Amino acid sequence: MKRYLFIGVLSILLGLLPSCSDGNTPTHMPEMKDIAFIPTIAHYSFASDDILAVDVRYTSKIQPRENILHNFEIVSEDIKTSNFYLSTKAENIHGTEYDIYSVYFEMELPHAGEYSFSKVRYNIGGTVYENNVGEYTISFYEESKDSHNISLEDFTIGATVFGRYSAELTNEGDNLVVDNMLIGGISKFYDTKVVTFGETYARNGFNTFDESDDMEIEENQTRGVLIHFQPKEEWKGYVLLKPAIQYSRNGTQGTYPLESAVFDPQLSSEDFLELMRE
């Protein structure tokens, strides 16, 4: 199910292009940029049967289908960019000349573990540029043997303010206990508080719940989990979150990645224009 959801998102994107470097030496952007990358805090949890892809946002006057931008890749010794996709225009920014676009990077990771990157590289008119994009962390897990007995139904897909993430889980196997919510690098910027909910929490407007660090889900039972986030300091950029649950069943532990959510930046038109001048 997780794989098909991700494929559904990627199917709306445009312009599949190869992602190899042309060997030019990266340079800094000119004083007034053609494109500027929007600061982002991101954490992605993946299992070995997932499509490994992350989303990087930028603002630009350039139309992606004009083939001006080439050879996007993540700057990392450990992460190999296999393909990238340029999305359609997302929105006009507060009446300015700039729009928001996405680059979706498909990746290859050598083995299970933790990965990170903060820069991307691309080509405009034969010149290679590198830009900071924020702080991205990736948790790559081996697929848990019994994760097929868990299904994900209602879940957060995004919001204008990053304050919480919720998901509804159905257990189709023996009783399991959700031990932890894994949010990786997000914890550097946000304090969290986990609230678990009863069987019908989503359908009844969160009216049955209890606060706990873990919860039991019986066989054929549906329960929900909600994470509250409190910023440690002001953050105006994007937050991209694809968390995971850590669970135990019959004395063994497993990991089940949830779906990703996009939380929009609280930036004014002046903030966006400042990005182009930095």
mmCIF file of C-alpha atoms in Angstrom:
data_model
loop_
_atom_site.group_PDB
_atom_site.id
_atom_site.type_symbol
_atom_site.label_atom_id
_atom_site.label_comp_id
_atom_site.label_asym_id
_atom_site.label_seq_id
_atom_site.Cartn_x
_atom_site.Cartn_y
_atom_site.Cartn_z
ATOM 1 C CA MET A 1 0.000 0.000 0.000
ATOM 2 C CA LYS A 2 2.805 2.419 0.928
ATOM 3 C CA ARG A 3 4.537 1.837 -2.383
ATOM 4 C CA TYR A 4 1.377 2.470 -4.420
ATOM 5 C CA LEU A 5 0.658 5.706 -2.547
ATOM 6 C CA PHE A 6 4.122 6.998 -3.367
ATOM 7 C CA ILE A 7 3.800 5.961 -7.009
ATOM 8 C CA GLY A 8 0.512 7.883 -7.147
ATOM 9 C CA VAL A 9 2.280 11.042 -6.035
ATOM 10 C CA LEU A 10 5.133 10.628 -8.477
ATOM 11 C CA SER A 11 2.803 9.950 -11.411
ATOM 12 C CA ILE A 12 1.704 13.597 -11.492
ATOM 13 C CA LEU A 13 5.239 14.884 -11.884
ATOM 14 C CA LEU A 14 6.787 16.030 -15.146
ATOM 15 C CA GLY A 15 10.048 15.682 -16.986
ATOM 16 C CA LEU A 16 11.907 12.480 -16.136
ATOM 17 C CA LEU A 17 15.563 13.330 -16.777
ATOM 18 C CA PRO A 18 18.899 11.560 -16.182
ATOM 19 C CA SER A 19 20.847 12.597 -13.091
ATOM 20 C CA CYS A 20 24.521 12.454 -13.914
ATOM 21 C CA SER A 21 27.091 15.185 -13.339
ATOM 22 C CA ASP A 22 28.819 16.680 -16.361
ATOM 23 C CA GLY A 23 32.094 17.043 -14.455
ATOM 24 C CA ASN A 24 32.113 20.854 -14.244
ATOM 25 C CA THR A 25 33.385 22.449 -11.061
ATOM 26 C CA PRO A 26 30.529 23.757 -8.865
ATOM 27 C CA THR A 27 30.330 27.540 -8.533
ATOM 28 C CA HIS A 28 28.334 29.968 -6.434
ATOM 29 C CA MET A 29 25.135 31.472 -7.763
ATOM 30 C CA PRO A 30 25.165 35.062 -9.082
ATOM 31 C CA GLU A 31 24.023 37.873 -6.807
ATOM 32 C CA MET A 32 20.421 37.750 -8.078
ATOM 33 C CA LYS A 33 19.589 34.076 -8.337
ATOM 34 C CA ASP A 34 17.589 32.367 -11.031
ATOM 35 C CA ILE A 35 16.419 29.886 -8.415
ATOM 36 C CA ALA A 36 16.643 29.736 -4.629
ATOM 37 C CA PHE A 37 16.101 26.727 -2.409
ATOM 38 C CA ILE A 38 13.681 27.138 0.477
ATOM 39 C CA PRO A 39 15.146 26.168 3.878
ATOM 40 C CA THR A 40 13.765 22.789 4.937
ATOM 41 C CA ILE A 41 13.901 20.463 7.929
ATOM 42 C CA ALA A 42 13.121 16.952 6.750
ATOM 43 C CA HIS A 43 13.100 13.417 8.081
ATOM 44 C CA TYR A 44 12.162 10.393 5.965
ATOM 45 C CA SER A 45 11.713 6.844 7.238
ATOM 46 C CA PHE A 46 11.885 4.076 4.625
ATOM 47 C CA ALA A 47 11.688 0.296 4.634
ATOM 48 C CA SER A 48 13.645 -1.751 2.121
ATOM 49 C CA ASP A 49 10.511 -2.370 0.001
ATOM 50 C CA ASP A 50 9.705 1.360 -0.345
ATOM 51 C CA ILE A 51 10.493 3.654 -3.243
ATOM 52 C CA LEU A 52 13.342 5.765 -1.872
ATOM 53 C CA ALA A 53 12.520 9.340 -2.839
ATOM 54 C CA VAL A 54 12.747 12.745 -1.152
ATOM 55 C CA ASP A 55 11.318 16.148 -1.993
ATOM 56 C CA VAL A 56 13.333 19.396 -2.253
ATOM 57 C CA ARG A 57 11.505 22.697 -2.757
ATOM 58 C CA TYR A 58 12.715 25.807 -4.575
ATOM 59 C CA THR A 59 11.366 29.120 -5.848
ATOM 60 C CA SER A 60 12.062 30.363 -9.361
ATOM 61 C CA LYS A 61 11.012 32.292 -12.448
ATOM 62 C CA ILE A 62 12.325 29.440 -14.572
ATOM 63 C CA GLN A 63 9.847 27.016 -16.120
ATOM 64 C CA PRO A 64 11.062 23.436 -15.525
ATOM 65 C CA ARG A 65 9.791 22.140 -18.891
ATOM 66 C CA GLU A 66 12.030 24.555 -20.773
ATOM 67 C CA ASN A 67 14.909 22.152 -20.025
ATOM 68 C CA ILE A 68 17.015 24.902 -18.479
ATOM 69 C CA LEU A 69 17.739 22.868 -15.359
ATOM 70 C CA HIS A 70 19.750 19.679 -15.784
ATOM 71 C CA ASN A 71 21.546 16.985 -13.828
ATOM 72 C CA PHE A 72 20.038 17.478 -10.399
ATOM 73 C CA GLU A 73 21.674 15.302 -7.765
ATOM 74 C CA ILE A 74 22.038 15.075 -4.018
ATOM 75 C CA VAL A 75 25.512 16.026 -2.766
ATOM 76 C CA SER A 76 26.534 13.061 -0.621
ATOM 77 C CA GLU A 77 29.217 10.381 -0.577
ATOM 78 C CA ASP A 78 26.730 7.743 0.585
ATOM 79 C CA ILE A 79 23.510 8.638 -1.271
ATOM 80 C CA LYS A 80 23.389 7.947 -5.001
ATOM 81 C CA THR A 81 20.788 9.879 -7.016
ATOM 82 C CA SER A 82 19.265 7.420 -9.506
ATOM 83 C CA ASN A 83 16.652 9.745 -11.083
ATOM 84 C CA PHE A 84 14.984 13.075 -10.441
ATOM 85 C CA TYR A 85 11.614 14.526 -11.391
ATOM 86 C CA LEU A 86 10.669 18.199 -11.705
ATOM 87 C CA SER A 87 7.151 18.938 -10.564
ATOM 88 C CA THR A 88 4.605 21.265 -12.026
ATOM 89 C CA LYS A 89 4.229 24.765 -10.623
ATOM 90 C CA ALA A 90 2.923 24.693 -7.076
ATOM 91 C CA GLU A 91 1.773 28.251 -6.470
ATOM 92 C CA ASN A 92 2.441 31.909 -7.078
ATOM 93 C CA ILE A 93 4.066 33.513 -4.054
ATOM 94 C CA HIS A 94 1.975 36.358 -2.680
ATOM 95 C CA GLY A 95 1.645 38.102 -6.023
ATOM 96 C CA THR A 96 5.375 38.089 -6.830
ATOM 97 C CA GLU A 97 6.924 36.804 -10.057
ATOM 98 C CA TYR A 98 8.132 33.639 -8.359
ATOM 99 C CA ASP A 99 6.570 30.197 -8.100
ATOM 100 C CA ILE A 100 7.361 27.174 -5.937
ATOM 101 C CA TYR A 101 8.535 23.938 -7.558
ATOM 102 C CA SER A 102 9.674 20.553 -6.294
ATOM 103 C CA VAL A 103 12.496 18.245 -7.232
ATOM 104 C CA TYR A 104 11.804 14.613 -6.329
ATOM 105 C CA PHE A 105 15.011 12.633 -6.013
ATOM 106 C CA GLU A 106 14.964 8.857 -6.317
ATOM 107 C CA MET A 107 17.914 7.411 -4.418
ATOM 108 C CA GLU A 108 19.972 4.300 -3.934
ATOM 109 C CA LEU A 109 21.242 3.586 -0.412
ATOM 110 C CA PRO A 110 23.931 0.970 0.161
ATOM 111 C CA HIS A 111 22.487 -0.599 3.322
ATOM 112 C CA ALA A 112 20.155 0.012 6.263
ATOM 113 C CA GLY A 113 21.239 2.920 8.432
ATOM 114 C CA GLU A 114 21.059 6.678 8.954
ATOM 115 C CA TYR A 115 21.896 9.140 6.180
ATOM 116 C CA SER A 116 21.897 12.908 5.825
ATOM 117 C CA PHE A 117 22.508 15.649 3.280
ATOM 118 C CA SER A 118 22.277 19.438 3.154
ATOM 119 C CA LYS A 119 23.153 20.336 -0.464
ATOM 120 C CA VAL A 120 22.046 19.612 -4.017
ATOM 121 C CA ARG A 121 23.905 20.119 -7.289
ATOM 122 C CA TYR A 122 22.451 21.051 -10.693
ATOM 123 C CA ASN A 123 23.326 22.547 -14.079
ATOM 124 C CA ILE A 124 22.137 25.763 -15.732
ATOM 125 C CA GLY A 125 23.464 26.552 -19.187
ATOM 126 C CA GLY A 126 26.500 24.347 -18.786
ATOM 127 C CA THR A 127 27.505 25.722 -15.386
ATOM 128 C CA VAL A 128 27.206 23.540 -12.274
ATOM 129 C CA TYR A 129 25.898 25.045 -9.042
ATOM 130 C CA GLU A 130 25.628 23.779 -5.470
ATOM 131 C CA ASN A 131 23.098 25.111 -2.977
ATOM 132 C CA ASN A 132 22.191 24.493 0.636
ATOM 133 C CA VAL A 133 18.664 23.110 1.047
ATOM 134 C CA GLY A 134 18.422 22.699 4.841
ATOM 135 C CA GLU A 135 18.847 19.575 6.958
ATOM 136 C CA TYR A 136 17.630 16.253 5.572
ATOM 137 C CA THR A 137 17.889 13.007 7.525
ATOM 138 C CA ILE A 138 16.937 9.581 6.212
ATOM 139 C CA SER A 139 16.340 6.441 8.278
ATOM 140 C CA PHE A 140 16.527 3.306 6.127
ATOM 141 C CA TYR A 141 15.256 0.107 7.777
ATOM 142 C CA GLU A 142 15.244 -3.498 6.724
ATOM 143 C CA GLU A 143 11.653 -4.563 6.131
ATOM 144 C CA SER A 144 10.150 -6.078 9.286
ATOM 145 C CA LYS A 145 8.960 -9.630 8.613
ATOM 146 C CA ASP A 146 5.423 -9.115 9.879
ATOM 147 C CA SER A 147 4.858 -5.483 8.829
ATOM 148 C CA HIS A 148 2.339 -6.713 6.223
ATOM 149 C CA ASN A 149 0.012 -7.349 9.175
ATOM 150 C CA ILE A 150 -0.223 -3.592 9.818
ATOM 151 C CA SER A 151 -2.216 -1.270 7.575
ATOM 152 C CA LEU A 152 -2.290 2.510 7.517
ATOM 153 C CA GLU A 153 -5.541 4.350 6.912
ATOM 154 C CA ASP A 154 -6.106 7.972 7.943
ATOM 155 C CA PHE A 155 -2.897 9.996 8.242
ATOM 156 C CA THR A 156 -1.713 13.596 8.070
ATOM 157 C CA ILE A 157 -0.731 14.741 4.573
ATOM 158 C CA GLY A 158 0.179 18.326 5.456
ATOM 159 C CA ALA A 159 -0.851 21.632 6.969
ATOM 160 C CA THR A 160 -0.009 25.324 6.893
ATOM 161 C CA VAL A 161 1.490 25.156 10.389
ATOM 162 C CA PHE A 162 3.639 22.327 11.718
ATOM 163 C CA GLY A 163 2.091 21.352 15.039
ATOM 164 C CA ARG A 164 1.066 17.723 14.922
ATOM 165 C CA TYR A 165 1.101 14.485 12.946
ATOM 166 C CA SER A 166 -1.526 11.760 13.285
ATOM 167 C CA ALA A 167 -2.081 8.319 11.813
ATOM 168 C CA GLU A 168 -4.561 5.476 12.201
ATOM 169 C CA LEU A 169 -3.207 1.930 12.324
ATOM 170 C CA THR A 170 -5.028 -1.378 11.940
ATOM 171 C CA ASN A 171 -3.384 -4.519 13.338
ATOM 172 C CA GLU A 172 -4.273 -7.666 11.382
ATOM 173 C CA GLY A 173 -1.972 -10.049 13.311
ATOM 174 C CA ASP A 174 -1.243 -10.941 16.907
ATOM 175 C CA ASN A 175 -1.321 -8.187 19.513
ATOM 176 C CA LEU A 176 1.412 -5.588 19.096
ATOM 177 C CA VAL A 177 2.672 -2.702 21.204
ATOM 178 C CA VAL A 178 3.717 0.592 19.637
ATOM 179 C CA ASP A 179 6.847 1.441 21.627
ATOM 180 C CA ASN A 180 8.025 4.657 19.984
ATOM 181 C CA MET A 181 7.519 7.174 17.200
ATOM 182 C CA LEU A 182 10.698 7.708 15.164
ATOM 183 C CA ILE A 183 11.133 11.261 13.844
ATOM 184 C CA GLY A 184 14.907 11.478 13.393
ATOM 185 C CA GLY A 185 16.393 14.938 12.893
ATOM 186 C CA ILE A 186 13.092 16.704 13.599
ATOM 187 C CA SER A 187 13.827 16.238 17.307
ATOM 188 C CA LYS A 188 16.736 18.717 17.017
ATOM 189 C CA PHE A 189 14.256 21.490 16.333
ATOM 190 C CA TYR A 190 11.041 20.362 18.041
ATOM 191 C CA ASP A 191 10.020 18.913 21.385
ATOM 192 C CA THR A 192 7.420 16.173 21.060
ATOM 193 C CA LYS A 193 4.575 14.732 23.069
ATOM 194 C CA VAL A 194 2.859 11.511 21.971
ATOM 195 C CA VAL A 195 -0.859 11.059 22.578
ATOM 196 C CA THR A 196 -2.512 7.740 21.728
ATOM 197 C CA PHE A 197 -6.166 7.391 20.838
ATOM 198 C CA GLY A 198 -8.920 4.851 21.120
ATOM 199 C CA GLU A 199 -10.296 2.633 18.373
ATOM 200 C CA THR A 200 -12.537 5.236 16.724
ATOM 201 C CA TYR A 201 -10.515 8.388 17.373
ATOM 202 C CA ALA A 202 -10.452 9.707 13.802
ATOM 203 C CA ARG A 203 -14.127 9.124 13.127
ATOM 204 C CA ASN A 204 -15.264 10.657 16.394
ATOM 205 C CA GLY A 205 -13.142 13.791 16.309
ATOM 206 C CA PHE A 206 -10.433 12.738 18.764
ATOM 207 C CA ASN A 207 -12.945 12.402 21.605
ATOM 208 C CA THR A 208 -11.433 9.252 23.134
ATOM 209 C CA PHE A 209 -7.751 9.334 23.986
ATOM 210 C CA ASP A 210 -5.130 8.730 26.594
ATOM 211 C CA GLU A 211 -1.641 10.129 26.992
ATOM 212 C CA SER A 212 1.008 7.438 26.919
ATOM 213 C CA ASP A 213 4.494 6.617 25.671
ATOM 214 C CA ASP A 214 3.251 3.359 24.140
ATOM 215 C CA MET A 215 0.008 1.642 23.255
ATOM 216 C CA GLU A 216 -1.272 -1.863 22.610
ATOM 217 C CA ILE A 217 -3.212 -2.706 19.474
ATOM 218 C CA GLU A 218 -5.089 -5.975 19.662
ATOM 219 C CA GLU A 219 -5.708 -8.275 16.714
ATOM 220 C CA ASN A 220 -8.138 -6.705 14.185
ATOM 221 C CA GLN A 221 -8.217 -3.480 16.194
ATOM 222 C CA THR A 222 -7.724 0.038 14.848
ATOM 223 C CA ARG A 223 -6.074 2.709 16.961
ATOM 224 C CA GLY A 224 -4.517 6.062 16.307
ATOM 225 C CA VAL A 225 -1.479 7.975 17.407
ATOM 226 C CA LEU A 226 -0.960 11.729 17.523
ATOM 227 C CA ILE A 227 2.356 13.532 17.972
ATOM 228 C CA HIS A 228 2.327 17.154 19.167
ATOM 229 C CA PHE A 229 5.333 19.274 18.152
ATOM 230 C CA GLN A 230 6.539 22.376 19.988
ATOM 231 C CA PRO A 231 9.309 24.383 18.277
ATOM 232 C CA LYS A 232 12.487 24.965 20.274
ATOM 233 C CA GLU A 233 13.143 28.087 18.205
ATOM 234 C CA GLU A 234 11.413 29.952 15.400
ATOM 235 C CA TRP A 235 11.455 28.115 12.077
ATOM 236 C CA LYS A 236 9.879 29.637 8.957
ATOM 237 C CA GLY A 237 10.861 27.104 6.310
ATOM 238 C CA TYR A 238 9.341 23.830 5.178
ATOM 239 C CA VAL A 239 9.019 20.805 7.434
ATOM 240 C CA LEU A 240 8.827 17.437 5.648
ATOM 241 C CA LEU A 241 8.063 14.469 7.873
ATOM 242 C CA LYS A 242 7.766 10.769 7.106
ATOM 243 C CA PRO A 243 7.898 9.172 10.561
ATOM 244 C CA ALA A 244 7.861 5.510 11.561
ATOM 245 C CA ILE A 245 6.502 3.486 14.448
ATOM 246 C CA GLN A 246 8.695 1.107 16.389
ATOM 247 C CA TYR A 247 6.674 -1.820 17.668
ATOM 248 C CA SER A 248 7.064 -5.158 19.416
ATOM 249 C CA ARG A 249 5.115 -8.335 18.783
ATOM 250 C CA ASN A 250 5.627 -11.731 20.390
ATOM 251 C CA GLY A 251 8.936 -10.622 21.860
ATOM 252 C CA THR A 252 10.426 -9.294 18.614
ATOM 253 C CA GLN A 253 10.764 -5.683 17.457
ATOM 254 C CA GLY A 254 9.852 -4.215 14.102
ATOM 255 C CA THR A 255 9.625 -0.869 12.304
ATOM 256 C CA TYR A 256 6.771 0.375 10.134
ATOM 257 C CA PRO A 257 7.269 3.637 8.151
ATOM 258 C CA LEU A 258 4.214 5.869 7.823
ATOM 259 C CA GLU A 259 3.329 8.237 4.977
ATOM 260 C CA SER A 260 4.935 11.637 4.410
ATOM 261 C CA ALA A 261 3.431 15.031 5.229
ATOM 262 C CA VAL A 262 4.391 18.489 3.963
ATOM 263 C CA PHE A 263 4.078 21.532 6.225
ATOM 264 C CA ASP A 264 4.236 24.884 4.436
ATOM 265 C CA PRO A 265 6.677 27.651 5.390
ATOM 266 C CA GLN A 266 5.436 30.771 7.130
ATOM 267 C CA LEU A 267 7.246 33.135 4.773
ATOM 268 C CA SER A 268 6.059 36.498 3.461
ATOM 269 C CA SER A 269 6.676 37.735 -0.075
ATOM 270 C CA GLU A 270 9.554 39.801 1.348
ATOM 271 C CA ASP A 271 11.066 36.640 2.838
ATOM 272 C CA PHE A 272 10.938 34.885 -0.528
ATOM 273 C CA LEU A 273 12.492 37.825 -2.349
ATOM 274 C CA GLU A 274 15.259 37.930 0.250
ATOM 275 C CA LEU A 275 16.047 34.315 -0.618
ATOM 276 C CA MET A 276 16.713 35.444 -4.198
ATOM 277 C CA ARG A 277 19.129 38.135 -3.035
ATOM 278 C CA GLU A 278 21.119 36.164 -0.444
#
